[in-house]
Short mmCIF file of C-alpha atoms in Angstrom, two decimals:
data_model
loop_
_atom_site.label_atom_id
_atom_site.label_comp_id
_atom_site.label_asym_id
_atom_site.label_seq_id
_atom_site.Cartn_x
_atom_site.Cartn_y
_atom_site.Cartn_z
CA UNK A 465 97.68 -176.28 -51.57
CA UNK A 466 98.21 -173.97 -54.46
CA UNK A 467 100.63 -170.57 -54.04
CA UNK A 468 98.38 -167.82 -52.21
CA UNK A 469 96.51 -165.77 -53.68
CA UNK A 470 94.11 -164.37 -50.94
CA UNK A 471 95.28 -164.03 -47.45
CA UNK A 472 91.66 -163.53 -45.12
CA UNK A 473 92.46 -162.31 -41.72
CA UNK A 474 90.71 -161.54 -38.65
CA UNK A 475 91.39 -157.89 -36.45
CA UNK A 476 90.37 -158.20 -33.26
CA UNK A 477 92.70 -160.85 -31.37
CA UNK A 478 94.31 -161.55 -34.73
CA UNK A 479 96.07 -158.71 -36.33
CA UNK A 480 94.96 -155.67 -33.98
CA UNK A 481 97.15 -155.07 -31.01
CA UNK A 482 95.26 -153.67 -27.45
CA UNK A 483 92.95 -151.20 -27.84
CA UNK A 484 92.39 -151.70 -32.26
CA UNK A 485 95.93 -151.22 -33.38
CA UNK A 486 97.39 -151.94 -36.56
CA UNK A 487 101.28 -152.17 -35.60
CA UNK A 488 104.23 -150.58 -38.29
CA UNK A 489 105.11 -154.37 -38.73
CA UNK A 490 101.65 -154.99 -38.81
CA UNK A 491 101.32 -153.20 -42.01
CA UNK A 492 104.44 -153.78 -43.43
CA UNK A 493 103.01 -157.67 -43.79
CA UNK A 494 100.04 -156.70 -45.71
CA UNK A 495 102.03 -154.54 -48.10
CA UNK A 496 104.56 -157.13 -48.29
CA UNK A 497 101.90 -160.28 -49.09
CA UNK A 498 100.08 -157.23 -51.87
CA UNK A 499 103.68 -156.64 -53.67
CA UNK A 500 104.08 -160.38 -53.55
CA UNK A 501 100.77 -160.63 -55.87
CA UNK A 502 98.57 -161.84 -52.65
CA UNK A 503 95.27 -160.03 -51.80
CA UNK A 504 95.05 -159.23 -48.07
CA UNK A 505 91.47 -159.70 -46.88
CA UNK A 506 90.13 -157.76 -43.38
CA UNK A 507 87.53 -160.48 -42.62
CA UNK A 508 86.10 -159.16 -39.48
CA UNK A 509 83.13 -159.38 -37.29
CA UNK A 510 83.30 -155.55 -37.72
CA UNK A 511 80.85 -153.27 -40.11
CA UNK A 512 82.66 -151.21 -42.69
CA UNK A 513 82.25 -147.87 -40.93
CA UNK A 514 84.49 -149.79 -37.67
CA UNK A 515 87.11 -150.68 -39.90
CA UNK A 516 90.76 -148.99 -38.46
CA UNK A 517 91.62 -146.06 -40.70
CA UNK A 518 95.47 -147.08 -40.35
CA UNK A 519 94.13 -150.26 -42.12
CA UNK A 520 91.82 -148.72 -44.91
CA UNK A 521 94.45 -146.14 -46.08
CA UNK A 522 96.90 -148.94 -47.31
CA UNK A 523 96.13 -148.91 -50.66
CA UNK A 524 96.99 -152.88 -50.76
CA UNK A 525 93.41 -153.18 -48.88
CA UNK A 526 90.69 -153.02 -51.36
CA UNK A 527 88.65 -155.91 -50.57
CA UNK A 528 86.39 -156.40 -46.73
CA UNK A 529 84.89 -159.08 -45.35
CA UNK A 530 82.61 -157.70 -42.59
CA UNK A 531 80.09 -158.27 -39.77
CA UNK A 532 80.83 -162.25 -40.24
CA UNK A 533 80.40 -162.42 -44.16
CA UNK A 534 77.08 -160.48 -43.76
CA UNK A 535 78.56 -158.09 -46.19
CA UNK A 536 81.37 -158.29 -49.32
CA UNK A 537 82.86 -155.30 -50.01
CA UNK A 538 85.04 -153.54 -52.63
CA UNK A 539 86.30 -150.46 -50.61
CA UNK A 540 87.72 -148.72 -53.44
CA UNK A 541 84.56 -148.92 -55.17
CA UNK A 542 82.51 -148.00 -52.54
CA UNK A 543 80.02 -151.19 -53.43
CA UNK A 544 78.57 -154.05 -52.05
CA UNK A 545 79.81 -156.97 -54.11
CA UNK A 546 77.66 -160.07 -52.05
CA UNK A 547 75.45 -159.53 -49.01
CA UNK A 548 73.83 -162.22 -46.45
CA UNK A 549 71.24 -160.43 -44.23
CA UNK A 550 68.96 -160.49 -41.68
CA UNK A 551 65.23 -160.18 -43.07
CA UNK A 552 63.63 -157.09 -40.70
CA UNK A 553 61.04 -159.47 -39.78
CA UNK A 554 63.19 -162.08 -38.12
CA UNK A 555 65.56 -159.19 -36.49
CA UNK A 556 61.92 -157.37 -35.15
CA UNK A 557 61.40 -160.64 -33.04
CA UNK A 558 65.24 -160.75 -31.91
CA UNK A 559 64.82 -157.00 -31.38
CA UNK A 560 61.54 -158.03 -29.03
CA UNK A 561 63.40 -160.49 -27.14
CA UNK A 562 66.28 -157.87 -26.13
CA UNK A 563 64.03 -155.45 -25.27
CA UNK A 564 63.26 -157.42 -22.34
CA UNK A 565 66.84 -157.46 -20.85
CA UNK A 566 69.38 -154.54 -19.50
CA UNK A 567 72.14 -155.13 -21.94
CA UNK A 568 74.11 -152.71 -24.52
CA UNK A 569 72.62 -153.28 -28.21
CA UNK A 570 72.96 -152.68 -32.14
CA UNK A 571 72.60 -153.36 -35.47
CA UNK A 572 74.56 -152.43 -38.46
CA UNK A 573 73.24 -151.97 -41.69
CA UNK A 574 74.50 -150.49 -45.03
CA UNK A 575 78.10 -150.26 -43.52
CA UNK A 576 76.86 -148.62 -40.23
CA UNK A 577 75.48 -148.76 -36.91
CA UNK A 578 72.75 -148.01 -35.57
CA UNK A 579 72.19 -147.20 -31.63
CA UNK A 580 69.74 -146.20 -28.85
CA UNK A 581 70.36 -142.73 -28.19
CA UNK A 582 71.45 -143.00 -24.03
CA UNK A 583 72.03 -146.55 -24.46
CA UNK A 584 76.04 -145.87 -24.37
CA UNK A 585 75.69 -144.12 -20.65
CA UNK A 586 73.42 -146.91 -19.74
CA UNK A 587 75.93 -149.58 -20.39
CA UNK A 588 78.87 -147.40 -18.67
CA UNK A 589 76.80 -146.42 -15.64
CA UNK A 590 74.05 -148.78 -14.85
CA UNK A 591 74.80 -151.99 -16.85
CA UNK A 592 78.09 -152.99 -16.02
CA UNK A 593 79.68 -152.49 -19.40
CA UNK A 594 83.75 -152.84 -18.65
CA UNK A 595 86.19 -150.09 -19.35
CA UNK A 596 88.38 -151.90 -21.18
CA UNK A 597 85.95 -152.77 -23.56
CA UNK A 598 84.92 -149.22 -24.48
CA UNK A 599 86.28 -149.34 -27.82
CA UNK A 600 83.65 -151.04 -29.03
CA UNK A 601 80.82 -148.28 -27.94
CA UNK A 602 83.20 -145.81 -29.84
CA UNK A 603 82.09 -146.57 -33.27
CA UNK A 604 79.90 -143.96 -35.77
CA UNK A 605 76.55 -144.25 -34.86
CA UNK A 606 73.48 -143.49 -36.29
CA UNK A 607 71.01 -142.62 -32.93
CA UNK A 608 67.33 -143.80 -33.19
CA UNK A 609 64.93 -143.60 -29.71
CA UNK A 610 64.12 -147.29 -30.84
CA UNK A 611 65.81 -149.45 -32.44
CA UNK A 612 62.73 -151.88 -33.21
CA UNK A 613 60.54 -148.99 -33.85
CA UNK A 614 63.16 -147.81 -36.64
CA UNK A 615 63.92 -151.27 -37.83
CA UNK A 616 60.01 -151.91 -38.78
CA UNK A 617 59.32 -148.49 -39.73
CA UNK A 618 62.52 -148.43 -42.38
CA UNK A 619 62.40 -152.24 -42.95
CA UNK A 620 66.01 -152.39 -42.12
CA UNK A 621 67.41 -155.53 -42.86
CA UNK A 622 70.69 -155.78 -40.65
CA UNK A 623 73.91 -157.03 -41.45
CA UNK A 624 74.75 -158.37 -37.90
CA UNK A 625 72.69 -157.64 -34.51
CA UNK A 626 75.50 -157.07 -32.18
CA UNK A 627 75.27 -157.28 -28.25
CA UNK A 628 79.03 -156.15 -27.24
CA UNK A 629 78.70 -157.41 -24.09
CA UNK A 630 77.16 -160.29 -22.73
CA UNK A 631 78.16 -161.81 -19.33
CA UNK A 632 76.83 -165.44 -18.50
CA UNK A 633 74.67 -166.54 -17.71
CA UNK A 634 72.57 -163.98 -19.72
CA UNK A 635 74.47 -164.73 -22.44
CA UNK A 636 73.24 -168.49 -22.25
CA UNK A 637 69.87 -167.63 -21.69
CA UNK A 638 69.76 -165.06 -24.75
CA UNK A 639 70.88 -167.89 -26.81
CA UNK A 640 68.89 -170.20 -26.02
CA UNK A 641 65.74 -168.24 -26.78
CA UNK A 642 67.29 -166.76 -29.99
CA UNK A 643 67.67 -170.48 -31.14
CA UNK A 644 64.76 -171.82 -30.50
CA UNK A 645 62.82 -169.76 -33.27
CA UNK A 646 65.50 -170.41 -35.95
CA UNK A 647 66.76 -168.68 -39.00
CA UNK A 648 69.48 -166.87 -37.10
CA UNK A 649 73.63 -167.72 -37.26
CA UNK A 650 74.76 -167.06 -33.55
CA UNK A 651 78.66 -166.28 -33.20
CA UNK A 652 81.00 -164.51 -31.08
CA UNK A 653 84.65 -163.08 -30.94
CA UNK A 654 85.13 -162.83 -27.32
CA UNK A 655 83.86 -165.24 -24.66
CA UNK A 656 81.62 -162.65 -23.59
CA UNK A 657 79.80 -160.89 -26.38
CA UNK A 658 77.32 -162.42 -28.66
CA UNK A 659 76.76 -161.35 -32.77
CA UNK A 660 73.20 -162.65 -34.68
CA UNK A 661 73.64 -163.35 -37.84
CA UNK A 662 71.32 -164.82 -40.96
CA UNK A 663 71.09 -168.21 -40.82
CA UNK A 664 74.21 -169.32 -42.90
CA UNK A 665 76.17 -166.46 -42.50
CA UNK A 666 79.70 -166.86 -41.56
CA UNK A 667 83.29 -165.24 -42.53
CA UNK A 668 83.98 -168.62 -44.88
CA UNK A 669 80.66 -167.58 -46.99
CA UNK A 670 81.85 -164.09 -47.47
CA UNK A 671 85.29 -165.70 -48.52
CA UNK A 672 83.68 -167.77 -50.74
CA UNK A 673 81.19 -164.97 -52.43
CA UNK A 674 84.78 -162.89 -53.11
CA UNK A 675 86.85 -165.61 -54.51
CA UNK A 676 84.17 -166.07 -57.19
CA UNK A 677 84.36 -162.94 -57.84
CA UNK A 678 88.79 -162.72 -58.18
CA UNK A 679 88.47 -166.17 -59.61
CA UNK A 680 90.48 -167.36 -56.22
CA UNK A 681 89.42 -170.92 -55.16
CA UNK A 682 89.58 -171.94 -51.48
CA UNK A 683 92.59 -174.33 -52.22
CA UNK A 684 94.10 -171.09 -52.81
CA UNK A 685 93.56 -168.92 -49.69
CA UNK A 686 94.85 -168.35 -46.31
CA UNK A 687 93.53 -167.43 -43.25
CA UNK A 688 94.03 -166.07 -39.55
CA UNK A 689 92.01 -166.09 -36.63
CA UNK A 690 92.15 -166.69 -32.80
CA UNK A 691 87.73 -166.71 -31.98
CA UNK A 692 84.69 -169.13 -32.75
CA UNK A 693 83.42 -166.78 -35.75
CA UNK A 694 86.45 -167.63 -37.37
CA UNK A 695 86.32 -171.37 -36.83
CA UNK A 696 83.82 -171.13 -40.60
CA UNK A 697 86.86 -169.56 -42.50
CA UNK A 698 89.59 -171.47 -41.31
CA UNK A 699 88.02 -174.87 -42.16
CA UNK A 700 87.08 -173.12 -45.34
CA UNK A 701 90.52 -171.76 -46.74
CA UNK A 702 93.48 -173.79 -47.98
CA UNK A 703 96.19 -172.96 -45.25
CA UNK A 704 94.46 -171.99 -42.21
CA UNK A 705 96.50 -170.45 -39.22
CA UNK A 706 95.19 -170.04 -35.68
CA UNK A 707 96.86 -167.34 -33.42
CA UNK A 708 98.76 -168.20 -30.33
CA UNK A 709 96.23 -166.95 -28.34
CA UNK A 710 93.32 -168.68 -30.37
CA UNK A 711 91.45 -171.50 -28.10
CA UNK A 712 92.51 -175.28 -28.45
CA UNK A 713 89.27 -176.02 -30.92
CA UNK A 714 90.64 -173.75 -33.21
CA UNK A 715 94.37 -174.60 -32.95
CA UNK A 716 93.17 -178.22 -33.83
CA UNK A 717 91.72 -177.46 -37.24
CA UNK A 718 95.29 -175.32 -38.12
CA UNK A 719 97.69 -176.13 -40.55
CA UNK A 720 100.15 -173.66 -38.38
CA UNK A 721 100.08 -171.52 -34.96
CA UNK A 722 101.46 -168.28 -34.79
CA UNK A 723 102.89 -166.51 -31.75
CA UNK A 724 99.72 -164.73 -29.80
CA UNK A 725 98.58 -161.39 -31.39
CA UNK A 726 100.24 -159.06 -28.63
CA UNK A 727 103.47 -160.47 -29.72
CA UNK A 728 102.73 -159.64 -33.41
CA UNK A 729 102.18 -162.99 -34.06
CA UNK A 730 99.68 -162.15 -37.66
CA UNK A 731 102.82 -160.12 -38.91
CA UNK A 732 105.24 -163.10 -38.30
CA UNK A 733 102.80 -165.88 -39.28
CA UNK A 734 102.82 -163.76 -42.83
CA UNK A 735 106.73 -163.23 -43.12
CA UNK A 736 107.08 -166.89 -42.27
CA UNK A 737 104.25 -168.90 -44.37
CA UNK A 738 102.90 -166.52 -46.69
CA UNK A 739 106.10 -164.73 -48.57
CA UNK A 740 108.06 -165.54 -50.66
CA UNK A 741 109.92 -168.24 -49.62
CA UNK A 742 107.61 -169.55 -47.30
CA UNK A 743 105.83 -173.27 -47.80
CA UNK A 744 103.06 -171.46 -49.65
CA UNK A 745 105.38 -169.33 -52.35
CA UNK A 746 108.36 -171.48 -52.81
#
């Protein structure tokens, strides 16, 4: 492949340590990869509003991938530079279909979320929602009684529809229905949660939408991920690398394997393939 130019990487499983941490060595990579003339990417199942302040306030990170290539975004700018979303007819019917189960949901739109107001209790107390995953239920919210009632009344297009999670075998059952009417892209980042998309939406689109606008090919990125939603943007970029901890699909499809996120692993994979010196710098 050519020398890297764009480096896309996942957070969650992939750079982030436990609990959404960006680690000192973490960061030194990513200002490391910028000095070396490389544009780090966040390209994240996340919205723009989730995105870890520790990672936003390097000024080497200008450019976001987010809720699964749903959104392009130039941070700096404050813009949307491509978009992929949901039309608010399709997510009314996915909307209707939720409704009917006892399960923790969202959408994001514009960069934000939007939530049930006592929805966030519900899923602690009554629904079953894990501890460890309360992290995710910790994001900005915008609180609506309804989310279908707000979706049709503001014809809110969404970025993602986001169920945080999803336990089998309602998670099979969800999915099943969602695909039978079509014109959805369903994902996820962890075995048990489960992210809607537009149909065609996936991280390698939203790479693809911002290398036409650097003038970056796909011969000419990099990327890191460890979950099915990145599975698009690894077969997409040039070099892709699969975290330790990534499943055995996605380690197959990998150019390289890093050690597992806990131990770091993004960091190293960067210091070792994408620097100076490394196989795709000379």
């Amino acid at each position: 492949m050519k020398s890297c130019q764009l480096l896309a990487f996942d957070l969650d499983g992939t750079l982030l340590q436990k609990g959404g941490v960006l680690s000192p060595l973490g960061a030194k990579a990513l200002e490391e990869a910028a000095k070396a003339g490389i544009f780090p990417v966040p390209a994240t199942g996340r919205m723009r509003d989730f995105l870890p302040p520790a990672l936003t306030a390097l000024p080497c990170i200008r450019y976001a991938v987010t809720c699964n290539g749903a959104s392009v975004w130039d941070l700096q700018e404050g813009k949307v530079l491509f978009s992929r979303l949901i039309p608010w007819e399709t997510a009314e019917k996915v909307l209707a279909i939720l409704e009917e189960y006892p399960v923790y949901k969202e959408f994001y739109a514009g960069g934000g979320a939007v939530t049930e107001t006592g929805s966030r209790r519900k899923a602690l107390e009554a629904w079953g929602f894990p501890q460890e995953k309360r992290l995710f239920l910790e994001k900005p919210y915008r609180l609506t009684g309804s989310l279908r009632e707000t979706l049709v009344r503001e014809k809110i297009c969404p970025e993602k529809i986001n169920l945080p999670w999803l336990p089998d075998p309602l998670r099979r059952e969800i999915s099943q229905r969602l695909q039978a009417f079509g014109g959805l892209e369903l994902a996820s980042s962890f075995p048990d949660n489960l992210e809607i998309n537009a149909a065609g939406c996936s991280k390698a689109l939203g790479l693809q939408a911002l290398g036409a606008h650097l003038g970056i090919g796909r011969e000419a990125m990099a990327a890191m991920g460890d979950s099915g939603n990145d599975r698009a943007m690894l077969e997409y970029a040039g070099f892709p690398i699969a975290m330790g901890n990534a499943s055995p699909e996605l380690k197959k499809i990998a150019r390289a394997v890093a050690p597992p996120c806990e131990e770091d692993g993004a960091a190293l994979a960067i210091f070792q393939y994408i620097l100076p010196g490394g196989p795709l710098r000379g």
